CSV table of C-alpha atoms in Angstrom, one decimal:
chain,number,residue,atom,x,y,z
A,1,UNK,CA,-9.3,-5.3,10.8
A,2,UNK,CA,-7.1,-5.1,7.7
A,3,UNK,CA,-3.4,-5.1,7.7
A,4,UNK,CA,-0.5,-4.8,5.3
A,5,UNK,CA,2.6,-7.0,5.6
A,6,UNK,CA,5.5,-5.3,3.9
A,7,UNK,CA,8.8,-7.0,2.8
A,8,UNK,CA,11.7,-4.8,2.4
A,9,UNK,CA,15.1,-5.5,0.9
A,10,UNK,CA,16.8,-4.9,4.2
A,11,UNK,CA,19.7,-2.8,2.8
A,12,UNK,CA,20.6,-5.4,0.1
A,13,UNK,CA,19.6,-5.9,-3.5
A,14,UNK,CA,18.7,-9.6,-3.1
A,15,UNK,CA,15.0,-9.3,-2.4
A,16,UNK,CA,14.3,-6.5,-4.9
A,17,UNK,CA,16.2,-8.5,-7.5
A,18,UNK,CA,14.0,-11.6,-7.3
A,19,UNK,CA,10.3,-10.7,-7.3
A,20,UNK,CA,9.2,-14.4,-7.3
A,21,UNK,CA,11.2,-15.0,-4.1
A,22,UNK,CA,9.6,-12.0,-2.5
A,23,UNK,CA,6.1,-13.0,-3.4
A,24,UNK,CA,6.6,-16.6,-2.3
A,25,UNK,CA,8.1,-15.4,1.0
A,26,UNK,CA,5.1,-13.2,1.8
A,27,UNK,CA,2.6,-15.9,0.9
A,28,UNK,CA,4.4,-18.5,3.1
A,29,UNK,CA,4.1,-16.1,6.0
A,30,UNK,CA,0.3,-16.0,5.6
A,31,UNK,CA,-2.4,-18.7,5.6
A,32,UNK,CA,-3.5,-19.8,2.1
A,33,UNK,CA,-7.2,-19.8,1.3
A,34,UNK,CA,-8.6,-20.4,4.7
A,35,UNK,CA,-11.5,-18.3,6.2
A,36,UNK,CA,-10.9,-15.9,9.1
A,37,UNK,CA,-10.8,-17.4,12.5
A,38,UNK,CA,-10.6,-16.2,16.0
A,39,UNK,CA,-6.8,-16.7,16.1
A,40,UNK,CA,-5.6,-16.1,12.6
A,41,UNK,CA,-6.0,-13.9,9.5
A,42,UNK,CA,-7.8,-14.8,6.4
A,43,UNK,CA,-6.1,-15.5,3.0
A,44,UNK,CA,-4.5,-12.2,1.6
A,45,UNK,CA,-6.8,-9.9,-0.5
A,46,UNK,CA,-3.8,-8.7,-2.4
A,47,UNK,CA,-0.2,-9.9,-2.6
A,48,UNK,CA,2.4,-8.4,-5.0
A,49,UNK,CA,6.1,-8.1,-5.6
A,50,UNK,CA,7.8,-5.2,-7.3
A,51,UNK,CA,10.3,-5.1,-10.1
A,52,UNK,CA,13.9,-4.1,-9.1
A,53,UNK,CA,14.0,-0.4,-8.2
A,54,UNK,CA,16.3,0.3,-11.1
A,55,UNK,CA,13.0,0.5,-13.0
A,56,UNK,CA,11.3,2.8,-10.5
A,57,UNK,CA,10.8,6.6,-10.4
A,58,UNK,CA,10.4,9.1,-7.5
A,59,UNK,CA,8.2,12.0,-8.0
A,60,UNK,CA,8.4,15.1,-5.7
A,61,UNK,CA,5.6,17.6,-6.0
A,62,UNK,CA,5.3,21.1,-4.5
A,63,UNK,CA,3.2,24.1,-5.3
A,64,UNK,CA,4.5,25.3,-8.7
A,65,UNK,CA,7.1,22.6,-9.3
A,66,UNK,CA,8.2,19.0,-9.4
A,67,UNK,CA,11.3,16.8,-9.7
A,68,UNK,CA,11.6,13.2,-11.0
A,69,UNK,CA,14.5,10.8,-9.9
A,70,UNK,CA,15.2,7.5,-11.6
A,71,UNK,CA,16.2,4.4,-9.7
A,72,UNK,CA,18.1,2.5,-8.5
A,73,UNK,CA,18.1,4.2,-5.0
A,74,UNK,CA,20.4,4.0,-2.1
A,75,UNK,CA,20.2,0.5,-0.5
A,76,UNK,CA,19.9,1.9,3.1
A,77,UNK,CA,16.4,3.4,2.4
A,78,UNK,CA,14.6,0.1,3.0
A,79,UNK,CA,12.5,0.3,0.0
A,80,UNK,CA,9.5,-2.1,-0.2
A,81,UNK,CA,10.2,-5.2,-2.3
A,82,UNK,CA,6.5,-6.3,-2.0
A,83,UNK,CA,3.5,-6.5,0.2
A,84,UNK,CA,0.3,-8.4,1.1
A,85,UNK,CA,-2.9,-7.1,2.4
A,86,UNK,CA,-4.9,-9.4,4.7
A,87,UNK,CA,-7.5,-9.4,7.4
A,88,UNK,CA,-7.2,-10.4,11.1
A,89,UNK,CA,-9.3,-10.0,14.2
A,90,UNK,CA,-6.7,-7.7,15.8
A,91,UNK,CA,-3.2,-6.5,15.7
A,92,UNK,CA,-2.3,-9.0,18.5
A,93,UNK,CA,-3.8,-11.8,16.5
A,94,UNK,CA,-1.8,-10.9,13.4
A,95,UNK,CA,1.4,-10.6,15.3
A,96,UNK,CA,0.8,-13.9,17.1
A,97,UNK,CA,0.2,-15.7,13.7
A,98,UNK,CA,3.4,-14.1,12.2
A,99,UNK,CA,5.5,-15.0,15.2
A,100,UNK,CA,4.3,-18.6,15.5
A,101,UNK,CA,3.8,-19.5,11.8
A,102,UNK,CA,5.9,-17.0,9.8
A,103,UNK,CA,9.2,-18.6,10.3
A,104,UNK,CA,10.2,-20.2,6.9
A,105,UNK,CA,13.5,-21.7,7.7
A,106,UNK,CA,16.4,-21.5,10.2
A,107,UNK,CA,18.4,-19.7,7.5
A,108,UNK,CA,16.0,-16.8,7.3
A,109,UNK,CA,17.2,-13.3,8.2
A,110,UNK,CA,14.3,-11.1,7.2
A,111,UNK,CA,12.4,-8.2,8.6
A,112,UNK,CA,8.7,-7.7,7.6
A,113,UNK,CA,6.6,-4.8,8.7
A,114,UNK,CA,3.0,-5.0,9.9
A,115,UNK,CA,0.8,-1.9,9.3
A,116,UNK,CA,-2.8,-1.2,9.9
A,117,UNK,CA,-4.6,0.0,6.7
A,118,UNK,CA,-6.9,3.0,6.5
A,119,UNK,CA,-6.7,6.7,6.2
A,120,UNK,CA,-6.9,9.1,9.1
A,121,UNK,CA,-10.3,10.7,8.6
A,122,UNK,CA,-11.8,7.7,6.9
A,123,UNK,CA,-11.2,7.8,3.1
A,124,UNK,CA,-12.6,4.9,1.2
A,125,UNK,CA,-10.2,2.1,0.2
A,126,UNK,CA,-10.4,0.5,-3.2
A,127,UNK,CA,-11.0,-3.4,-2.9
A,128,UNK,CA,-8.6,-5.2,-5.2
A,129,UNK,CA,-9.7,-5.8,-8.8
A,130,UNK,CA,-8.4,-8.4,-11.3
A,131,UNK,CA,-5.5,-7.0,-13.3
A,132,UNK,CA,-5.6,-9.6,-16.1
A,133,UNK,CA,-2.5,-9.4,-18.4
A,134,UNK,CA,-2.1,-5.7,-18.2
A,135,UNK,CA,1.0,-4.0,-16.9
A,136,UNK,CA,0.5,-2.6,-13.4
A,137,UNK,CA,2.2,0.1,-11.4
A,138,UNK,CA,2.0,1.0,-7.8
A,139,UNK,CA,2.1,4.6,-6.6
A,140,UNK,CA,3.5,4.5,-3.1
A,141,UNK,CA,3.0,7.6,-1.0
A,142,UNK,CA,6.0,8.2,1.2
A,143,UNK,CA,5.5,9.1,4.9
A,144,UNK,CA,6.1,12.5,6.4
A,145,UNK,CA,5.7,14.0,9.9
A,146,UNK,CA,2.0,14.5,9.2
A,147,UNK,CA,1.2,11.0,8.3
A,148,UNK,CA,3.3,9.6,11.2
A,149,UNK,CA,1.2,11.5,13.6
A,150,UNK,CA,-2.1,10.4,11.9
A,151,UNK,CA,-2.9,14.0,11.0
A,152,UNK,CA,-6.5,14.2,9.7
A,153,UNK,CA,-6.7,16.1,6.3
A,154,UNK,CA,-9.5,18.6,5.7
A,155,UNK,CA,-12.8,16.9,4.8
A,156,UNK,CA,-12.9,18.5,1.3
A,157,UNK,CA,-9.5,17.0,0.5
A,158,UNK,CA,-10.8,13.6,1.5
A,159,UNK,CA,-14.0,14.1,-0.6
A,160,UNK,CA,-11.9,15.0,-3.7
A,161,UNK,CA,-9.6,12.0,-3.2
A,162,UNK,CA,-12.7,9.7,-2.9
A,163,UNK,CA,-14.3,11.2,-5.9
A,164,UNK,CA,-11.1,10.8,-7.9
A,165,UNK,CA,-10.7,7.2,-6.8
A,166,UNK,CA,-14.4,6.4,-7.7
A,167,UNK,CA,-14.0,7.7,-11.2
A,168,UNK,CA,-10.8,5.8,-12.0
A,169,UNK,CA,-11.9,2.6,-10.2
A,170,UNK,CA,-15.2,2.7,-12.3
A,171,UNK,CA,-13.0,3.2,-15.5
A,172,UNK,CA,-11.0,0.2,-14.7
A,173,UNK,CA,-7.7,2.2,-14.3
A,174,UNK,CA,-7.4,2.0,-10.5
A,175,UNK,CA,-7.2,-1.6,-9.3
A,176,UNK,CA,-6.5,-1.2,-5.6
A,177,UNK,CA,-5.6,1.4,-3.1
A,178,UNK,CA,-5.7,2.3,0.6
A,179,UNK,CA,-4.0,4.4,3.2
A,180,UNK,CA,-1.8,3.2,6.1
A,181,UNK,CA,-2.0,4.2,9.7
A,182,UNK,CA,1.1,5.5,11.4
A,183,UNK,CA,3.9,3.2,12.5
A,184,UNK,CA,2.9,3.8,16.1
A,185,UNK,CA,0.2,1.2,15.4
A,186,UNK,CA,2.6,-1.1,13.6
A,187,UNK,CA,5.3,-3.5,14.3
A,188,UNK,CA,8.3,-5.2,12.7
A,189,UNK,CA,8.9,-9.0,12.8
A,190,UNK,CA,12.5,-10.0,12.6
A,191,UNK,CA,13.0,-13.6,11.5
A,192,UNK,CA,16.4,-15.0,12.2
A,193,UNK,CA,18.1,-18.2,13.4
A,194,UNK,CA,14.8,-20.1,13.3
A,195,UNK,CA,12.9,-17.7,15.5
A,196,UNK,CA,10.9,-14.5,15.3
A,197,UNK,CA,11.1,-11.4,17.4
A,198,UNK,CA,8.8,-8.4,17.4
A,199,UNK,CA,9.8,-4.7,17.5
A,200,UNK,CA,6.9,-2.4,18.2
A,201,UNK,CA,6.5,1.0,16.4
A,202,UNK,CA,6.7,3.9,16.0
A,203,UNK,CA,9.8,4.0,13.7
A,204,UNK,CA,12.0,7.0,13.3
A,205,UNK,CA,12.8,6.8,9.6
A,206,UNK,CA,9.5,8.5,8.3
A,207,UNK,CA,11.0,9.2,4.8
A,208,UNK,CA,11.8,5.5,4.4
A,209,UNK,CA,8.2,4.4,5.1
A,210,UNK,CA,5.0,4.5,3.0
A,211,UNK,CA,1.8,6.0,4.1
A,212,UNK,CA,-0.5,4.5,1.3
A,213,UNK,CA,-0.7,3.1,-2.2
A,214,UNK,CA,-2.6,3.1,-5.4
A,215,UNK,CA,-2.2,0.3,-8.0
A,216,UNK,CA,-3.1,1.1,-11.6
A,217,UNK,CA,-3.1,-0.2,-15.1
A,218,UNK,CA,-0.8,1.9,-17.3
A,219,UNK,CA,0.9,1.4,-20.8
A,220,UNK,CA,4.2,2.7,-19.5
A,221,UNK,CA,5.9,4.1,-16.4
A,222,UNK,CA,5.8,7.5,-18.0
A,223,UNK,CA,2.0,7.1,-18.2
A,224,UNK,CA,1.9,6.0,-14.6
A,225,UNK,CA,3.9,9.2,-13.7
A,226,UNK,CA,1.3,11.3,-15.5
A,227,UNK,CA,-1.5,9.6,-13.6
A,228,UNK,CA,0.3,10.2,-10.3
A,229,UNK,CA,0.6,13.9,-11.2
A,230,UNK,CA,-3.2,14.2,-11.3
A,231,UNK,CA,-3.8,12.6,-7.9
A,232,UNK,CA,-5.5,15.0,-5.4
A,233,UNK,CA,-3.2,14.0,-2.5
A,234,UNK,CA,-4.8,14.8,0.8
A,235,UNK,CA,-1.3,15.5,2.3
A,236,UNK,CA,0.9,18.3,1.3
A,237,UNK,CA,1.7,20.9,0.3
A,238,UNK,CA,4.9,18.9,-0.5
A,239,UNK,CA,4.3,15.3,-1.6
A,240,UNK,CA,6.7,12.6,-2.5
A,241,UNK,CA,5.6,9.3,-4.2
A,242,UNK,CA,7.5,6.4,-5.7
A,243,UNK,CA,6.2,4.7,-8.9
A,244,UNK,CA,7.1,1.0,-8.9
A,245,UNK,CA,6.4,-1.4,-11.7
A,246,UNK,CA,4.5,-4.5,-10.3
A,247,UNK,CA,6.3,-7.6,-11.4
A,248,UNK,CA,4.1,-10.3,-9.9
A,249,UNK,CA,0.6,-10.4,-8.4
A,250,UNK,CA,-0.7,-13.5,-6.6
A,251,UNK,CA,-4.0,-15.0,-8.0
A,252,UNK,CA,-6.8,-13.6,-6.0
A,253,UNK,CA,-9.9,-15.4,-4.8
A,254,UNK,CA,-8.9,-18.7,-6.2
A,255,UNK,CA,-9.7,-20.6,-3.0
A,256,UNK,CA,-12.1,-18.2,-1.5
A,257,UNK,CA,-15.3,-19.8,-0.3
A,258,UNK,CA,-18.6,-18.8,-2.0
A,259,UNK,CA,-19.8,-17.0,1.2
A,260,UNK,CA,-16.6,-15.0,1.4
A,261,UNK,CA,-16.9,-14.0,-2.3
A,262,UNK,CA,-20.4,-12.8,-1.6
A,263,UNK,CA,-19.3,-10.9,1.4
A,264,UNK,CA,-16.5,-9.1,-0.7
A,265,UNK,CA,-18.9,-8.2,-3.4
A,266,UNK,CA,-21.2,-6.6,-0.9
A,267,UNK,CA,-18.3,-4.8,0.6
A,268,UNK,CA,-17.3,-3.6,-2.9
A,269,UNK,CA,-20.8,-2.2,-3.4
A,270,UNK,CA,-20.7,-0.4,0.0
A,271,UNK,CA,-17.4,1.2,-0.8
A,272,UNK,CA,-18.5,2.3,-4.2
A,273,UNK,CA,-21.6,3.9,-2.7
A,274,UNK,CA,-19.5,5.7,-0.2
A,275,UNK,CA,-17.2,7.1,-2.9
A,276,UNK,CA,-20.1,8.2,-5.1
A,277,UNK,CA,-21.6,10.0,-2.1
A,278,UNK,CA,-18.2,11.6,-1.5
A,279,UNK,CA,-18.0,12.6,-5.1
A,280,UNK,CA,-21.3,14.5,-4.7
A,281,UNK,CA,-19.9,16.3,-1.6
A,282,UNK,CA,-16.8,17.2,-3.5
A,283,UNK,CA,-18.7,18.9,-6.2
A,284,UNK,CA,-20.2,21.2,-3.6
A,285,UNK,CA,-17.2,21.7,-1.4
A,286,UNK,CA,-15.0,24.7,-1.7
A,287,UNK,CA,-11.4,24.1,-3.2
A,288,UNK,CA,-8.8,23.5,-0.5
A,289,UNK,CA,-6.3,26.2,0.1
A,290,UNK,CA,-3.5,24.2,-1.7
A,291,UNK,CA,-4.4,22.5,-4.9
A,292,UNK,CA,-2.2,20.3,-7.0
A,293,UNK,CA,0.0,22.1,-9.6
């Protein structure tokens, strides 16, 4: 199973102001470079930290209109400061690892959120690709009541999204992406006073959570906003996303064993085939009742 570990700023500006500290903290909480075992997750497939949210934009879309808001945003909204995507045999195994091995020091007072990845209805995720030296941005889909109850979108909407992702992944614009299951499947790990405690989901603050992400190459945040406007979001009719500059990305695959690398390449090929099949279905599918403006 694949999970996302989200580090938030916990109502302060400290974490968001220091991306290197955020990335280091996430990586310390996960194993580095070891293969998956029965009792622990494998090395993260993707780990990144965002630039301070003063550089971010929020984009609200509704039929016939939109609104863009510039950061910084209110501190109490628990905005993500970074996240890592990793695999583990089960939710229980991932939580046990975090509780036993995720305590960095007795001075820690940090909350991280564990979420299961994947879209309700089964949209195809985008395995992480190398970003090189290009500027990257993340488009974070903010949660709503539908995503929090794992509502399954119409199949034609999922097909259109898969087709869109396939085209932009093949072009090298889309570097990674996936959905997140509802917080009812998640948990928060509070690290304080040298110990870790677990709080099970669901969590009430739906608008302060994310339901999925896309990471893209773009020459500017305005270009990233333009790209976000073209996404055929499977949720709606009202959609809110946050466009965040990615400050740091951990090196990927540096310590991965050869057999793991081969397995990931095969997985990539399988995902691409699934997306291309979805693209063909999308060509034949009727347009959904609500289309993006």
